[in-house]
Short mmCIF file of C-alpha atoms and ligand atoms in Angstrom, two decimals:
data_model
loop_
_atom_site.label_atom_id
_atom_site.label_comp_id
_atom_site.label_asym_id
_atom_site.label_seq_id
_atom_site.Cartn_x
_atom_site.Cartn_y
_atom_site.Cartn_z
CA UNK A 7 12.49 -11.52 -16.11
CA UNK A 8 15.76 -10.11 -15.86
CA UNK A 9 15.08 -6.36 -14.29
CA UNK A 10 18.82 -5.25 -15.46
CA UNK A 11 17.65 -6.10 -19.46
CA UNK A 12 15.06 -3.38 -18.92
CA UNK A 13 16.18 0.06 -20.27
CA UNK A 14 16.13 3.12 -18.66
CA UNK A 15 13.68 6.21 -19.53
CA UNK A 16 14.29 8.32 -16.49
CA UNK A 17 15.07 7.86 -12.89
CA UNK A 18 12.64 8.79 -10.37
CA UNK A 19 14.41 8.54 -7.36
CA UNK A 20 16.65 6.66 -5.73
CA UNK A 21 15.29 3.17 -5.67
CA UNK A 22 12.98 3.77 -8.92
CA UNK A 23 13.62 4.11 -12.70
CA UNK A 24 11.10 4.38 -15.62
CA UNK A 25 11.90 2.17 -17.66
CA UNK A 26 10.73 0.38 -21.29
CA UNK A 27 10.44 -3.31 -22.17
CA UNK A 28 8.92 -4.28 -25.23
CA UNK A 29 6.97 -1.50 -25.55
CA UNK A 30 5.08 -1.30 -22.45
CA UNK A 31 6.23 1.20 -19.38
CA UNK A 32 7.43 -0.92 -16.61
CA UNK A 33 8.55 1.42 -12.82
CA UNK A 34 11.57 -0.89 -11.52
CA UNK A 35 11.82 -0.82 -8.00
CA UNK A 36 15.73 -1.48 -6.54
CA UNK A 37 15.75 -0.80 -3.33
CA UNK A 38 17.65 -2.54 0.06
CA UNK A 39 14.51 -4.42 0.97
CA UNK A 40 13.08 -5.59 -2.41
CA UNK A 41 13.24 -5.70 -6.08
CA UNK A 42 10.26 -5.41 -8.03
CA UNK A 43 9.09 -3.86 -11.29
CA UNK A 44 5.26 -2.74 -12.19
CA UNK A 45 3.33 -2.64 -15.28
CA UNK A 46 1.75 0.58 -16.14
CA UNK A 47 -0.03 -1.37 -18.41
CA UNK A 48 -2.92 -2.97 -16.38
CA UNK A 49 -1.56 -1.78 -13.22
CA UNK A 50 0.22 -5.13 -13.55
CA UNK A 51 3.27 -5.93 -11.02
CA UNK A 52 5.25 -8.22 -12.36
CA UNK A 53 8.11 -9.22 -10.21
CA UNK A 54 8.71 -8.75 -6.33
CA UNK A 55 11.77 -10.23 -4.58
CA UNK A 56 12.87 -9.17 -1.15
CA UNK A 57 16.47 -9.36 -0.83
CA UNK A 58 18.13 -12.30 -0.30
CA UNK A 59 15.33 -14.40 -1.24
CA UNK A 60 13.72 -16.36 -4.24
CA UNK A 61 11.26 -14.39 -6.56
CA UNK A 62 7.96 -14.92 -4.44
CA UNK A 63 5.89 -13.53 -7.29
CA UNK A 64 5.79 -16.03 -11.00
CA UNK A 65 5.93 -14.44 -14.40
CA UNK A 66 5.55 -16.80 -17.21
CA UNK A 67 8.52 -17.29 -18.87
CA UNK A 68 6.46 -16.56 -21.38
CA UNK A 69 4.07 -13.70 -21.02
CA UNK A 70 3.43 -11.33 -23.77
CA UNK A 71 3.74 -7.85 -23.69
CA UNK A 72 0.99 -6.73 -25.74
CA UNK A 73 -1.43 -3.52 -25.07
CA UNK A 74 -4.12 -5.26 -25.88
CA UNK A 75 -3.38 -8.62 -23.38
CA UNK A 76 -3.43 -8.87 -19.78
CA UNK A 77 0.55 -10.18 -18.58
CA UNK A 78 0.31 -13.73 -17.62
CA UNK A 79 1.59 -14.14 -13.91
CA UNK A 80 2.09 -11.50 -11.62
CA UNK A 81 -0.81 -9.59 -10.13
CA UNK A 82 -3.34 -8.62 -12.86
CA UNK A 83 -6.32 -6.57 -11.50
CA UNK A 84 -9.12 -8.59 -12.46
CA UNK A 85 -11.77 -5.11 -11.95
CA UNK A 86 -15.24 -4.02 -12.31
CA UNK A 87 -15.96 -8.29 -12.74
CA UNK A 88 -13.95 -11.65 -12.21
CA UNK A 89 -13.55 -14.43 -14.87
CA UNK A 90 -16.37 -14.45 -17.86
CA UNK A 91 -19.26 -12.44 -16.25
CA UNK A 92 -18.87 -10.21 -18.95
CA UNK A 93 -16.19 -9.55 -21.58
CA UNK A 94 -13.38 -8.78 -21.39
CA UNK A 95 -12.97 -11.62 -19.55
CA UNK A 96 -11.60 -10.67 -15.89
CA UNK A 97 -12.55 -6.67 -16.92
CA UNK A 98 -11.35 -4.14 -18.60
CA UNK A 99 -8.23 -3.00 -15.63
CA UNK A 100 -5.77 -5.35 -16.55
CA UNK A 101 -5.76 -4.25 -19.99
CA UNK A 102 -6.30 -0.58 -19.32
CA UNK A 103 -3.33 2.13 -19.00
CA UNK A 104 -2.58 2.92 -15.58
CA UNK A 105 -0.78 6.42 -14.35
CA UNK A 106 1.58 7.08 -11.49
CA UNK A 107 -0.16 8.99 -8.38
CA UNK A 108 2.21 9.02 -6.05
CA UNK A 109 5.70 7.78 -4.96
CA UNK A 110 7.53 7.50 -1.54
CA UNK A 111 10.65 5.57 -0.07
CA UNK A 112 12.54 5.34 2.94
CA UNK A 113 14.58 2.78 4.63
CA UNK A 114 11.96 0.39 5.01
CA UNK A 115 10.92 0.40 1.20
CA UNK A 116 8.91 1.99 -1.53
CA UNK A 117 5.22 3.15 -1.99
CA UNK A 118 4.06 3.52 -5.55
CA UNK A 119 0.43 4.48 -6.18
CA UNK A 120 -1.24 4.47 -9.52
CA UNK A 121 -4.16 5.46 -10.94
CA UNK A 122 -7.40 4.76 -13.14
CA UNK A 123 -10.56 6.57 -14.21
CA UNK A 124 -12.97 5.98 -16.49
CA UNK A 125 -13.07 7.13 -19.93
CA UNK A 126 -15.06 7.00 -23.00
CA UNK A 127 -13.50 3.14 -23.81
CA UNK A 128 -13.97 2.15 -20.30
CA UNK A 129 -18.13 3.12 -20.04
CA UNK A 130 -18.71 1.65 -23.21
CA UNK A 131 -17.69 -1.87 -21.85
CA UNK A 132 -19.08 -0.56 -18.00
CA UNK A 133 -21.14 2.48 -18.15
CA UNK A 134 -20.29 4.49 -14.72
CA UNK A 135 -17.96 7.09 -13.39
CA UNK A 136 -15.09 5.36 -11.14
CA UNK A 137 -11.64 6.08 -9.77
CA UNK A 138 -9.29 3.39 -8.50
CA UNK A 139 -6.20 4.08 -7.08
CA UNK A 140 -3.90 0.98 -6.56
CA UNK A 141 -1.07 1.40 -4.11
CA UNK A 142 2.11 -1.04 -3.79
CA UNK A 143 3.73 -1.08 -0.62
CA UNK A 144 7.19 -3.27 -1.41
CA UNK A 145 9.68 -3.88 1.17
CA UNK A 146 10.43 -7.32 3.47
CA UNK A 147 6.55 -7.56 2.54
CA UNK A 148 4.53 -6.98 -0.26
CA UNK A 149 1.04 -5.24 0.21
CA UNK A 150 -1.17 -4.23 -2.93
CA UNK A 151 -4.22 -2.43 -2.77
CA UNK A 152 -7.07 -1.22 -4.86
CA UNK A 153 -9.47 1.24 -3.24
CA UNK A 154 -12.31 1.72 -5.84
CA UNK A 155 -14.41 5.58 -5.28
CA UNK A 156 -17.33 5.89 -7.08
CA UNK A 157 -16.96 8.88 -8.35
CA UNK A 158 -20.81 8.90 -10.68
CA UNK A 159 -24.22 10.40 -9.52
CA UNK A 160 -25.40 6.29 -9.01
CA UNK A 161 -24.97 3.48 -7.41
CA UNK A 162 -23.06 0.47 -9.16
CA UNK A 163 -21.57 -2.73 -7.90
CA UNK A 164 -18.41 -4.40 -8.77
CA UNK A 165 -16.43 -7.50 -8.25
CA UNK A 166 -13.03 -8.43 -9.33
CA UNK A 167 -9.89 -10.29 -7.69
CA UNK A 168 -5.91 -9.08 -7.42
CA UNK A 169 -5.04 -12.51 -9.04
CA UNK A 170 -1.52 -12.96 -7.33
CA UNK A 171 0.65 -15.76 -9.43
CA UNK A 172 2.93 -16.86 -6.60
CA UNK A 173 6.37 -19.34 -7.61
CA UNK A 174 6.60 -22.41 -6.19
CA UNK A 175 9.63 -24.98 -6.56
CA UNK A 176 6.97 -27.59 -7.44
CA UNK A 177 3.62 -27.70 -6.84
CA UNK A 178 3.49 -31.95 -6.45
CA UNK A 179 5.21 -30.72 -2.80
CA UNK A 180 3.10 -27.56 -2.08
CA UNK A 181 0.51 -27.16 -0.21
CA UNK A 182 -1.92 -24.69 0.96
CA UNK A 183 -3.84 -24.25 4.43
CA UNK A 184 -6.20 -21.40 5.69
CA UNK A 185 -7.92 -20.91 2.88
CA UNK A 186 -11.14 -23.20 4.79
CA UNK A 187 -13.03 -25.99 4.14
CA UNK A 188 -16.07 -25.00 1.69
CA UNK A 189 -15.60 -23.94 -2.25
CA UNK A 190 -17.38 -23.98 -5.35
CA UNK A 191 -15.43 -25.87 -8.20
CA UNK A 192 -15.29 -24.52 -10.89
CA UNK A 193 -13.65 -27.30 -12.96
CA UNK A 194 -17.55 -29.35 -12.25
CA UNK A 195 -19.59 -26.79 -13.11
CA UNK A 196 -19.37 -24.72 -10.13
CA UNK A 197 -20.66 -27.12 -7.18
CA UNK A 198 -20.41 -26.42 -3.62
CA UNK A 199 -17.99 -28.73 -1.92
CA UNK A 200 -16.34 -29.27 1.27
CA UNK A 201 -12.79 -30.09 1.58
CA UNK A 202 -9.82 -30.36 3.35
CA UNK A 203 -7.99 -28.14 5.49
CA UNK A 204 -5.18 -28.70 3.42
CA UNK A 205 -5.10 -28.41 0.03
CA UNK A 206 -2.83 -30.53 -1.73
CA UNK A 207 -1.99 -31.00 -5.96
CA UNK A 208 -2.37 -33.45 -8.26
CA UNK A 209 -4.43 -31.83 -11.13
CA UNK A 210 -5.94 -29.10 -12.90
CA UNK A 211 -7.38 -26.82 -9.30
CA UNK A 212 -9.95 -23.97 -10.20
CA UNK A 213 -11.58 -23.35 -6.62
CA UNK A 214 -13.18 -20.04 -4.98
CA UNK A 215 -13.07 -20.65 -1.51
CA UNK A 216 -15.93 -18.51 0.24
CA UNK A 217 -15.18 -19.04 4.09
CA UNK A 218 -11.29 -17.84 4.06
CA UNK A 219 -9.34 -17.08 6.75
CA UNK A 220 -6.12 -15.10 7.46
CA UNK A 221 -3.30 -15.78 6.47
CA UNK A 222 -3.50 -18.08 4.00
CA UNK A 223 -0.32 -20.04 4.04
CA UNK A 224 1.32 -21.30 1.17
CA UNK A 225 3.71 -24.28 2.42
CA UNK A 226 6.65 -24.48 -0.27
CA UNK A 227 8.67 -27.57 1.50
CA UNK A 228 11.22 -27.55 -1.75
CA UNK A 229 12.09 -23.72 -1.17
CA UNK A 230 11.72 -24.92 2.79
CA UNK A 231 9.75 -21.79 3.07
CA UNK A 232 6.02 -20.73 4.27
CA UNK A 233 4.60 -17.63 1.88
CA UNK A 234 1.34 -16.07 4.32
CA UNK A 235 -1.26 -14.27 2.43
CA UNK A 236 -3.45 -11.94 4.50
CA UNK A 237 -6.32 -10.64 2.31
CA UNK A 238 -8.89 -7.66 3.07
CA UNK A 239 -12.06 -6.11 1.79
CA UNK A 240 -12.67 -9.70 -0.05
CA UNK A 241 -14.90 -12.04 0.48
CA UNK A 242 -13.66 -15.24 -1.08
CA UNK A 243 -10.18 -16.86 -2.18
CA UNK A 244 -9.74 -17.97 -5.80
CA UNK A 245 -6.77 -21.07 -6.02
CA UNK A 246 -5.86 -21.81 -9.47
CA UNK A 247 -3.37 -23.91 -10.91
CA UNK A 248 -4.09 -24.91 -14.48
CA UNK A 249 -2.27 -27.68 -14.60
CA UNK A 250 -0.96 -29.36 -17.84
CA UNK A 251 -3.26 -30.00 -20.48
CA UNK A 252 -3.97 -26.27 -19.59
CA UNK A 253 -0.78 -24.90 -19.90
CA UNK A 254 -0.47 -26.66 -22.99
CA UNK A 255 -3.40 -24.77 -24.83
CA UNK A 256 -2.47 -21.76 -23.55
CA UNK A 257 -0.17 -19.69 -26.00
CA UNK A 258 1.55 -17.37 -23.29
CA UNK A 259 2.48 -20.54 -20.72
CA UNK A 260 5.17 -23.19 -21.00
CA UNK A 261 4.00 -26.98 -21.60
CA UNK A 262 5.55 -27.62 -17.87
CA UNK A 263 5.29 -23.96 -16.26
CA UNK A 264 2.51 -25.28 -14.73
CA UNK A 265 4.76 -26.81 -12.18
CA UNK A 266 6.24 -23.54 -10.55
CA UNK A 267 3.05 -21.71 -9.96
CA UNK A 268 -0.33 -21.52 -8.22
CA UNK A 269 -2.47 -18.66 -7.66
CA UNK A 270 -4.12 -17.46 -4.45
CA UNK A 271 -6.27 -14.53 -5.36
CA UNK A 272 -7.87 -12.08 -3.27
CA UNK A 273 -11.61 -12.01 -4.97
CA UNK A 274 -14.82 -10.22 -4.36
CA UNK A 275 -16.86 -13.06 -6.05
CA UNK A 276 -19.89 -14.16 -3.86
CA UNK A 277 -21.05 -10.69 -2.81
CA UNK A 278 -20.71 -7.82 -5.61
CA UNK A 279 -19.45 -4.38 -3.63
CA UNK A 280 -22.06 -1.70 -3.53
CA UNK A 281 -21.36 1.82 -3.47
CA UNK A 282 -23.07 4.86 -3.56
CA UNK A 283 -21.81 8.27 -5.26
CA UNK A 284 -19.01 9.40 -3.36
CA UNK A 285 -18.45 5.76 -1.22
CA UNK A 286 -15.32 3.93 -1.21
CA UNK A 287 -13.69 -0.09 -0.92
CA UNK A 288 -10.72 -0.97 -0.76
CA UNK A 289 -9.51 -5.09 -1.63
CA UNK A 290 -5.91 -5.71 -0.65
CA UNK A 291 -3.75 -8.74 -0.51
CA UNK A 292 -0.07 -9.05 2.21
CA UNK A 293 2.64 -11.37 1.45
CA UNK A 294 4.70 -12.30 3.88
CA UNK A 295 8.00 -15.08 3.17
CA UNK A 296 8.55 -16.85 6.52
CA UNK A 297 11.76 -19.31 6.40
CA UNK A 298 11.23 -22.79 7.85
O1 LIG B 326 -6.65 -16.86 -18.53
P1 LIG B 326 -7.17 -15.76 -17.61
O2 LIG B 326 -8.32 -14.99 -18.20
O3 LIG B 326 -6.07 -14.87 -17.12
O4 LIG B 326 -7.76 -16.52 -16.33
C1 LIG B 326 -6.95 -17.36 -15.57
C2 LIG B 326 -7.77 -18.01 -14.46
O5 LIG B 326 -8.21 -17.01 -13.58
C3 LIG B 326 -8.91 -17.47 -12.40
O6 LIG B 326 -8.05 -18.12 -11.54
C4 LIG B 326 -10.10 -18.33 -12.75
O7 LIG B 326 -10.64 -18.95 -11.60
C5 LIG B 326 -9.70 -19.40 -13.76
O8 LIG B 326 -10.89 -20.06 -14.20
C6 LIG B 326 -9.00 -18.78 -14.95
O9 LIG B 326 -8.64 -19.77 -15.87
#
């Protein structure tokens, strides 16, 4: 995505504009440190690029922008469930409109906060009382995070994942390490395996890792770059990359797109959160580019 096609609503400060593009709200972010532009619909950031380097987050070339379809690539906000516990599949978040909070810059880079609460759509699909705030720190480094307040007279438990499409020159010569040894796979059925401690590509991948560590590291030897994830308040890593046949079926991904991108998600999947009225959790995901 070119950020300069997007056009301009209203500037918000210095380093952000509201902006339209195709009909959804996007916030671009143009600051020193970064470029980057945000979704208000599902919360959904869609490009970050610290300055001179490559776009570290992948958009599909080509993602629809629909209200009623989550953005493929980027970081949807797979929230209150992850993948087809219920439907929608992944929740309701990434398809829901978000508001701004909050916004703050200074010369290291921008903070941009949004907001979601529940409404009469969202408790017919999930019947409680939430708020979620999601927060973007973008600078040199990326760091996203979703705090989730339960804001009912109950308990409830959630899961979900910030499902972070990161670009890769090709994933044939990518590989990822930290993300440890044990996973169920989900492309047989879910079994428990033990791997290696690297993980290398040569097919359709569809793994949640449950022991991960920090960071995980993302070795891109064609870019000659390292891309560290450091994830919080998760419990397990999600690796996806869907590979060709995949990308093939899917309407909103190139027959070869397959080859620039691989998701490393920060998931609450094993262990659903718990909160009682009034508790909060927050799930956040780093990304740090390290040049080799
Ligand atoms: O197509 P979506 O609903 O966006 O899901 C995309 C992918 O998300 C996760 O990575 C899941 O582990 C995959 O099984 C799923 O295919």
């Amino acid at each position: 995505m070119d950020l300069r096609n997007l056009s301009t609503i209203s500037v918000l400060s210095d380093a952000i504009t509201v902006c339209e593009y195709q009909g959804l709200k996007v916030l671009r972010v143009s600051h020193p440190q970064a470029e980057a532009a945000i979704s208000l619909h599902g919360g959904h950031l869609i490009c970050y690029q610290p300055t001179d380097e490559q776009a570290v987050i992948w958009l599909s070339e080509k993602a629809e922008f629909d209200h009623q379809k989550a953005i493929r690539g980027g970081i949807p906000v797979c929230w209150p469930w992850f993948g087809k516990a219920a439907a929608p599949s992944h929740g309701f978040a990434r398809l829901s409109e978000w508001h701004l909070q909050e916004h703050r810059e200074n010369e290291t880079g921008v903070m941009i906060s949004l907001r979601l609460e529940d409404s009469d759509a969202t408790r017919t699909l999930w019947p409680h009382k939430f708020q979620n705030l999601l927060t973007f720190e973008i600078g040199r480094e990326l760091r996203v995070s979703l705090t989730t307040t339960n804001t009912d007279s109950h308990h409830w438990s959630y899961s979900g994942a910030l499902h972070t499409y990161f670009t890769v020159a090709d994933i044939r010569d990518t590989l990822i390490s930290g993300m440890g040894k044990h996973f169920l796979d989900s492309t047989q059925g879910n079994i428990a395996c033990e791997g290696e401690k690297e993980l290398h590509f040569s097919g359709e991948t569809d793994r949640v890792y449950t022991s991960p560590k920090n960071p995980i590291t993302i070795h891109d030897r064609r870019h000659q770059r390292q891309v560290q994830v450091s994830n919080e308040g998760h419990d397990s890593a999600v690796i996806w990359n869907p590979w060709q046949a995949l990308s093939t079926s899917m309407t909103d991904m190139a027959d070869t797109s397959f080859e620039t991108m691989v998701c490393v998600e920060a998931a609450i999947h094993e262990f659903p959160v718990e909160l009682a009225p009034g508790q909060s959790h927050t799930l956040s995901t780093q990304v740090r580019v390290q040049r080799n």
